[in-house]
Structures are given as C-alpha cells and as structure tokens.
mmCIF file with all atom_site columns, C-alpha atoms in Angstrom:
data_model
loop_
_atom_site.group_PDB
_atom_site.id
_atom_site.type_symbol
_atom_site.label_atom_id
_atom_site.label_alt_id
_atom_site.label_comp_id
_atom_site.label_asym_id
_atom_site.label_entity_id
_atom_site.label_seq_id
_atom_site.pdbx_PDB_ins_code
_atom_site.Cartn_x
_atom_site.Cartn_y
_atom_site.Cartn_z
_atom_site.occupancy
_atom_site.B_iso_or_equiv
_atom_site.pdbx_formal_charge
_atom_site.auth_seq_id
_atom_site.auth_comp_id
_atom_site.auth_asym_id
_atom_site.auth_atom_id
_atom_site.pdbx_PDB_model_num
ATOM 1   C CA . UNK A 1 1   ? -0.085 -0.085  -0.063  1.00 0.00 ? 16  UNK A CA 1
ATOM 2   C CA . UNK A 1 2   ? 2.826  2.487   0.929   1.00 0.00 ? 17  UNK A CA 1
ATOM 3   C CA . UNK A 1 3   ? 4.604  1.928   -2.531  1.00 0.00 ? 18  UNK A CA 1
ATOM 4   C CA . UNK A 1 4   ? 1.509  2.669   -4.348  1.00 0.00 ? 19  UNK A CA 1
ATOM 5   C CA . UNK A 1 5   ? 0.923  5.919   -2.377  1.00 0.00 ? 20  UNK A CA 1
ATOM 6   C CA . UNK A 1 6   ? 4.535  6.900   -3.113  1.00 0.00 ? 21  UNK A CA 1
ATOM 7   C CA . UNK A 1 7   ? 4.240  6.363   -6.901  1.00 0.00 ? 22  UNK A CA 1
ATOM 8   C CA . UNK A 1 8   ? 0.926  8.269   -6.879  1.00 0.00 ? 23  UNK A CA 1
ATOM 9   C CA . UNK A 1 9   ? 2.561  11.284  -5.269  1.00 0.00 ? 24  UNK A CA 1
ATOM 10  C CA . UNK A 1 10  ? 5.577  10.968  -7.658  1.00 0.00 ? 25  UNK A CA 1
ATOM 11  C CA . UNK A 1 11  ? 3.136  10.917  -10.611 1.00 0.00 ? 26  UNK A CA 1
ATOM 12  C CA . UNK A 1 12  ? 1.102  13.742  -9.489  1.00 0.00 ? 27  UNK A CA 1
ATOM 13  C CA . UNK A 1 13  ? 4.092  15.902  -8.546  1.00 0.00 ? 28  UNK A CA 1
ATOM 14  C CA . UNK A 1 14  ? 5.689  15.318  -11.964 1.00 0.00 ? 29  UNK A CA 1
ATOM 15  C CA . UNK A 1 15  ? 2.440  16.079  -13.629 1.00 0.00 ? 30  UNK A CA 1
ATOM 16  C CA . UNK A 1 16  ? 2.123  19.356  -11.604 1.00 0.00 ? 31  UNK A CA 1
ATOM 17  C CA . UNK A 1 17  ? 5.597  20.285  -12.704 1.00 0.00 ? 32  UNK A CA 1
ATOM 18  C CA . UNK A 1 18  ? 5.079  19.602  -16.336 1.00 0.00 ? 33  UNK A CA 1
ATOM 19  C CA . UNK A 1 19  ? 1.730  21.533  -16.115 1.00 0.00 ? 34  UNK A CA 1
ATOM 20  C CA . UNK A 1 20  ? 3.547  24.566  -14.562 1.00 0.00 ? 35  UNK A CA 1
ATOM 21  C CA . UNK A 1 21  ? 6.184  24.546  -17.334 1.00 0.00 ? 36  UNK A CA 1
ATOM 22  C CA . UNK A 1 22  ? 3.647  24.046  -20.069 1.00 0.00 ? 37  UNK A CA 1
ATOM 23  C CA . UNK A 1 23  ? 1.418  26.989  -18.892 1.00 0.00 ? 38  UNK A CA 1
ATOM 24  C CA . UNK A 1 24  ? 3.803  29.638  -17.693 1.00 0.00 ? 39  UNK A CA 1
ATOM 25  C CA . UNK A 1 25  ? 5.084  32.334  -19.996 1.00 0.00 ? 40  UNK A CA 1
ATOM 26  C CA . UNK A 1 26  ? 8.777  32.295  -20.804 1.00 0.00 ? 41  UNK A CA 1
ATOM 27  C CA . UNK A 1 27  ? 8.673  35.459  -23.083 1.00 0.00 ? 42  UNK A CA 1
ATOM 28  C CA . UNK A 1 28  ? 11.141 37.291  -20.834 1.00 0.00 ? 43  UNK A CA 1
ATOM 29  C CA . UNK A 1 29  ? 13.907 34.347  -21.129 1.00 0.00 ? 44  UNK A CA 1
ATOM 30  C CA . UNK A 1 30  ? 16.451 34.561  -23.740 1.00 0.00 ? 45  UNK A CA 1
ATOM 31  C CA . UNK A 1 31  ? 15.722 32.469  -26.895 1.00 0.00 ? 46  UNK A CA 1
ATOM 32  C CA . UNK A 1 32  ? 18.089 29.353  -27.317 1.00 0.00 ? 47  UNK A CA 1
ATOM 33  C CA . UNK A 1 33  ? 19.452 29.434  -31.012 1.00 0.00 ? 48  UNK A CA 1
ATOM 34  C CA . UNK A 1 34  ? 18.067 26.087  -32.014 1.00 0.00 ? 49  UNK A CA 1
ATOM 35  C CA . UNK A 1 35  ? 14.652 26.379  -33.543 1.00 0.00 ? 50  UNK A CA 1
ATOM 36  C CA . UNK A 1 36  ? 13.075 23.203  -32.200 1.00 0.00 ? 51  UNK A CA 1
ATOM 37  C CA . UNK A 1 37  ? 15.085 22.845  -29.064 1.00 0.00 ? 52  UNK A CA 1
ATOM 38  C CA . UNK A 1 38  ? 11.839 22.850  -26.958 1.00 0.00 ? 53  UNK A CA 1
ATOM 39  C CA . UNK A 1 39  ? 10.948 19.535  -28.435 1.00 0.00 ? 54  UNK A CA 1
ATOM 40  C CA . UNK A 1 40  ? 13.742 17.902  -26.219 1.00 0.00 ? 55  UNK A CA 1
ATOM 41  C CA . UNK A 1 41  ? 11.853 19.398  -23.248 1.00 0.00 ? 56  UNK A CA 1
ATOM 42  C CA . UNK A 1 42  ? 8.411  17.930  -24.439 1.00 0.00 ? 57  UNK A CA 1
ATOM 43  C CA . UNK A 1 43  ? 10.194 14.360  -25.000 1.00 0.00 ? 58  UNK A CA 1
ATOM 44  C CA . UNK A 1 44  ? 11.765 14.553  -21.517 1.00 0.00 ? 59  UNK A CA 1
ATOM 45  C CA . UNK A 1 45  ? 8.553  15.695  -19.902 1.00 0.00 ? 60  UNK A CA 1
ATOM 46  C CA . UNK A 1 46  ? 6.397  12.948  -21.454 1.00 0.00 ? 61  UNK A CA 1
ATOM 47  C CA . UNK A 1 47  ? 9.038  10.203  -20.825 1.00 0.00 ? 62  UNK A CA 1
ATOM 48  C CA . UNK A 1 48  ? 8.928  11.107  -17.075 1.00 0.00 ? 63  UNK A CA 1
ATOM 49  C CA . UNK A 1 49  ? 4.985  11.574  -17.149 1.00 0.00 ? 64  UNK A CA 1
ATOM 50  C CA . UNK A 1 50  ? 4.655  8.077   -18.638 1.00 0.00 ? 65  UNK A CA 1
ATOM 51  C CA . UNK A 1 51  ? 7.241  6.467   -16.525 1.00 0.00 ? 66  UNK A CA 1
ATOM 52  C CA . UNK A 1 52  ? 5.850  7.671   -13.305 1.00 0.00 ? 67  UNK A CA 1
ATOM 53  C CA . UNK A 1 53  ? 2.173  6.834   -14.252 1.00 0.00 ? 68  UNK A CA 1
ATOM 54  C CA . UNK A 1 54  ? 3.438  3.443   -15.447 1.00 0.00 ? 69  UNK A CA 1
ATOM 55  C CA . UNK A 1 55  ? 4.915  2.928   -11.975 1.00 0.00 ? 70  UNK A CA 1
ATOM 56  C CA . UNK A 1 56  ? 1.607  3.995   -10.063 1.00 0.00 ? 71  UNK A CA 1
ATOM 57  C CA . UNK A 1 57  ? -0.815 1.936   -12.578 1.00 0.00 ? 72  UNK A CA 1
ATOM 58  C CA . UNK A 1 58  ? 1.682  -1.052  -12.126 1.00 0.00 ? 73  UNK A CA 1
ATOM 59  C CA . UNK A 1 59  ? 1.434  -1.231  -8.395  1.00 0.00 ? 74  UNK A CA 1
ATOM 60  C CA . UNK A 1 60  ? -2.436 -0.053  -8.263  1.00 0.00 ? 75  UNK A CA 1
ATOM 61  C CA . UNK A 1 61  ? -3.832 -3.349  -8.555  1.00 0.00 ? 76  UNK A CA 1
ATOM 62  C CA . UNK A 1 62  ? -0.891 -5.457  -9.591  1.00 0.00 ? 77  UNK A CA 1
ATOM 63  C CA . UNK A 1 63  ? -1.516 -4.808  -13.335 1.00 0.00 ? 78  UNK A CA 1
ATOM 64  C CA . UNK A 1 64  ? 0.561  -6.625  -15.735 1.00 0.00 ? 79  UNK A CA 1
ATOM 65  C CA . UNK A 1 65  ? 3.183  -4.303  -17.581 1.00 0.00 ? 80  UNK A CA 1
ATOM 66  C CA . UNK A 1 66  ? 1.169  -4.152  -20.736 1.00 0.00 ? 81  UNK A CA 1
ATOM 67  C CA . UNK A 1 67  ? -1.837 -2.865  -19.218 1.00 0.00 ? 82  UNK A CA 1
ATOM 68  C CA . UNK A 1 68  ? -0.036 -0.438  -17.017 1.00 0.00 ? 83  UNK A CA 1
ATOM 69  C CA . UNK A 1 69  ? 2.080  0.771   -19.913 1.00 0.00 ? 84  UNK A CA 1
ATOM 70  C CA . UNK A 1 70  ? -0.992 1.268   -22.089 1.00 0.00 ? 85  UNK A CA 1
ATOM 71  C CA . UNK A 1 71  ? -2.582 3.292   -19.446 1.00 0.00 ? 86  UNK A CA 1
ATOM 72  C CA . UNK A 1 72  ? 0.265  5.437   -18.781 1.00 0.00 ? 87  UNK A CA 1
ATOM 73  C CA . UNK A 1 73  ? 0.832  6.024   -22.540 1.00 0.00 ? 88  UNK A CA 1
ATOM 74  C CA . UNK A 1 74  ? -2.818 6.846   -22.944 1.00 0.00 ? 89  UNK A CA 1
ATOM 75  C CA . UNK A 1 75  ? -2.822 9.306   -20.017 1.00 0.00 ? 90  UNK A CA 1
ATOM 76  C CA . UNK A 1 76  ? 0.331  11.024  -21.295 1.00 0.00 ? 91  UNK A CA 1
ATOM 77  C CA . UNK A 1 77  ? -1.252 11.407  -24.850 1.00 0.00 ? 92  UNK A CA 1
ATOM 78  C CA . UNK A 1 78  ? -4.602 12.741  -23.579 1.00 0.00 ? 93  UNK A CA 1
ATOM 79  C CA . UNK A 1 79  ? -2.810 15.045  -21.183 1.00 0.00 ? 94  UNK A CA 1
ATOM 80  C CA . UNK A 1 80  ? -0.581 16.291  -23.856 1.00 0.00 ? 95  UNK A CA 1
ATOM 81  C CA . UNK A 1 81  ? -3.338 17.085  -26.241 1.00 0.00 ? 96  UNK A CA 1
ATOM 82  C CA . UNK A 1 82  ? -5.264 18.856  -23.540 1.00 0.00 ? 97  UNK A CA 1
ATOM 83  C CA . UNK A 1 83  ? -2.340 21.006  -22.568 1.00 0.00 ? 98  UNK A CA 1
ATOM 84  C CA . UNK A 1 84  ? -1.760 22.045  -26.047 1.00 0.00 ? 99  UNK A CA 1
ATOM 85  C CA . UNK A 1 85  ? -5.687 22.926  -26.349 1.00 0.00 ? 100 UNK A CA 1
ATOM 86  C CA . UNK A 1 86  ? -5.456 24.937  -23.188 1.00 0.00 ? 101 UNK A CA 1
ATOM 87  C CA . UNK A 1 87  ? -2.478 26.648  -24.500 1.00 0.00 ? 102 UNK A CA 1
ATOM 88  C CA . UNK A 1 88  ? -4.257 27.540  -27.556 1.00 0.00 ? 103 UNK A CA 1
ATOM 89  C CA . UNK A 1 89  ? -7.365 28.547  -26.125 1.00 0.00 ? 104 UNK A CA 1
ATOM 90  C CA . UNK A 1 90  ? -6.961 29.773  -22.603 1.00 0.00 ? 105 UNK A CA 1
ATOM 91  C CA . UNK A 1 91  ? -3.454 31.488  -22.473 1.00 0.00 ? 106 UNK A CA 1
ATOM 92  C CA . UNK A 1 92  ? -2.297 34.750  -24.198 1.00 0.00 ? 107 UNK A CA 1
ATOM 93  C CA . UNK A 1 93  ? 1.385  33.871  -24.092 1.00 0.00 ? 108 UNK A CA 1
ATOM 94  C CA . UNK A 1 94  ? 1.503  30.128  -25.226 1.00 0.00 ? 109 UNK A CA 1
ATOM 95  C CA . UNK A 1 95  ? -0.109 28.671  -28.382 1.00 0.00 ? 110 UNK A CA 1
ATOM 96  C CA . UNK A 1 96  ? -0.826 25.025  -29.296 1.00 0.00 ? 111 UNK A CA 1
ATOM 97  C CA . UNK A 1 97  ? 1.515  23.065  -31.416 1.00 0.00 ? 112 UNK A CA 1
ATOM 98  C CA . UNK A 1 98  ? 0.863  19.823  -33.414 1.00 0.00 ? 113 UNK A CA 1
ATOM 99  C CA . UNK A 1 99  ? 4.677  19.218  -33.430 1.00 0.00 ? 114 UNK A CA 1
ATOM 100 C CA . UNK A 1 100 ? 4.509  19.552  -29.513 1.00 0.00 ? 115 UNK A CA 1
ATOM 101 C CA . UNK A 1 101 ? 1.996  16.748  -29.534 1.00 0.00 ? 116 UNK A CA 1
ATOM 102 C CA . UNK A 1 102 ? 4.278  14.605  -31.804 1.00 0.00 ? 117 UNK A CA 1
ATOM 103 C CA . UNK A 1 103 ? 7.353  15.210  -29.324 1.00 0.00 ? 118 UNK A CA 1
ATOM 104 C CA . UNK A 1 104 ? 5.121  14.344  -26.508 1.00 0.00 ? 119 UNK A CA 1
ATOM 105 C CA . UNK A 1 105 ? 4.174  11.026  -28.133 1.00 0.00 ? 120 UNK A CA 1
ATOM 106 C CA . UNK A 1 106 ? 7.831  10.165  -29.018 1.00 0.00 ? 121 UNK A CA 1
ATOM 107 C CA . UNK A 1 107 ? 8.680  10.570  -25.344 1.00 0.00 ? 122 UNK A CA 1
ATOM 108 C CA . UNK A 1 108 ? 6.005  8.462   -24.189 1.00 0.00 ? 123 UNK A CA 1
ATOM 109 C CA . UNK A 1 109 ? 6.984  5.819   -26.782 1.00 0.00 ? 124 UNK A CA 1
ATOM 110 C CA . UNK A 1 110 ? 10.605 5.954   -25.640 1.00 0.00 ? 125 UNK A CA 1
ATOM 111 C CA . UNK A 1 111 ? 9.237  5.355   -21.989 1.00 0.00 ? 126 UNK A CA 1
ATOM 112 C CA . UNK A 1 112 ? 7.015  2.442   -23.156 1.00 0.00 ? 127 UNK A CA 1
ATOM 113 C CA . UNK A 1 113 ? 9.833  0.877   -25.113 1.00 0.00 ? 128 UNK A CA 1
ATOM 114 C CA . UNK A 1 114 ? 12.199 1.332   -22.161 1.00 0.00 ? 129 UNK A CA 1
ATOM 115 C CA . UNK A 1 115 ? 9.959  0.003   -19.496 1.00 0.00 ? 130 UNK A CA 1
ATOM 116 C CA . UNK A 1 116 ? 8.622  -2.903  -21.640 1.00 0.00 ? 131 UNK A CA 1
ATOM 117 C CA . UNK A 1 117 ? 12.319 -4.023  -22.251 1.00 0.00 ? 132 UNK A CA 1
ATOM 118 C CA . UNK A 1 118 ? 13.878 -3.572  -19.003 1.00 0.00 ? 133 UNK A CA 1
ATOM 119 C CA . UNK A 1 119 ? 11.106 -4.065  -16.217 1.00 0.00 ? 134 UNK A CA 1
ATOM 120 C CA . UNK A 1 120 ? 10.170 -7.549  -15.530 1.00 0.00 ? 135 UNK A CA 1
ATOM 121 C CA . UNK A 1 121 ? 6.500  -8.235  -15.044 1.00 0.00 ? 136 UNK A CA 1
ATOM 122 C CA . UNK A 1 122 ? 5.045  -8.623  -11.525 1.00 0.00 ? 137 UNK A CA 1
ATOM 123 C CA . UNK A 1 123 ? 4.658  -12.104 -10.309 1.00 0.00 ? 138 UNK A CA 1
ATOM 124 C CA . UNK A 1 124 ? 1.071  -12.950 -9.291  1.00 0.00 ? 139 UNK A CA 1
ATOM 125 C CA . UNK A 1 125 ? 0.555  -13.815 -5.634  1.00 0.00 ? 140 UNK A CA 1
ATOM 126 C CA . UNK A 1 126 ? -1.922 -16.102 -4.207  1.00 0.00 ? 141 UNK A CA 1
#
C-alpha cells in the first residue's frame, strides 16, 4: 500500500511540474538558437510522465506491465493534447502546436519501449 501511495505522489508531482512549465510564460527568457530545442523538453517531460504513471498503475492493482504501460501512454497522450488545447485557447502567451504533440508522443513511446524492455512483469501472488 505504501509503495502505491509513493508512486501516486511522484506521478502527481511530475504532472504538476509539467503543467506549470507548459502554461507559464517564458517570453522574458532569452531564446536558445536552435529552432526546435523545446521539443527535447517535451520528449523529456512525457518520458517522465509516462514512467511515473506506469509505476503507479503497475502497483495499483498488480496490473501486468502491458496494461499499466497502455494506461500510462494513454494518460500522457490525452494530457499532452489537453495541454496544447489549453495553451491555444486559454492563454495569451502560449500557443498550441501539433509538433509539440508529436514530441510528447515520442517521449511516451520511448518510455514504453524502455519499460517494456527492462522491467520484469510482476509475479502474481495467491
């Protein structure tokens, strides 16, 4: 039970950090020369988002890895699209971008591949 709660707080905390950085204005910060450098941030954020939610879903009800990875990927995808819609419709300083969604999906896929390759399935007890 304690492990599940720890992973939930990690997942919620990472989601809050991602939300903050996706909605705050960075207009006063100097621009980095590379045109699509922000896509690296999207990949990193959604790799972490998928990873932390995978850990939570995995230990939630002793789900198998495939089901937990699917849930984490789906959460990350829906969350990423929702943030882009919010940026486009509810903020004055940010705008939605389809390429950001693509970068989000790449980050999530990298997490799915990593965890499906390196994390052993849980053994069923009882």
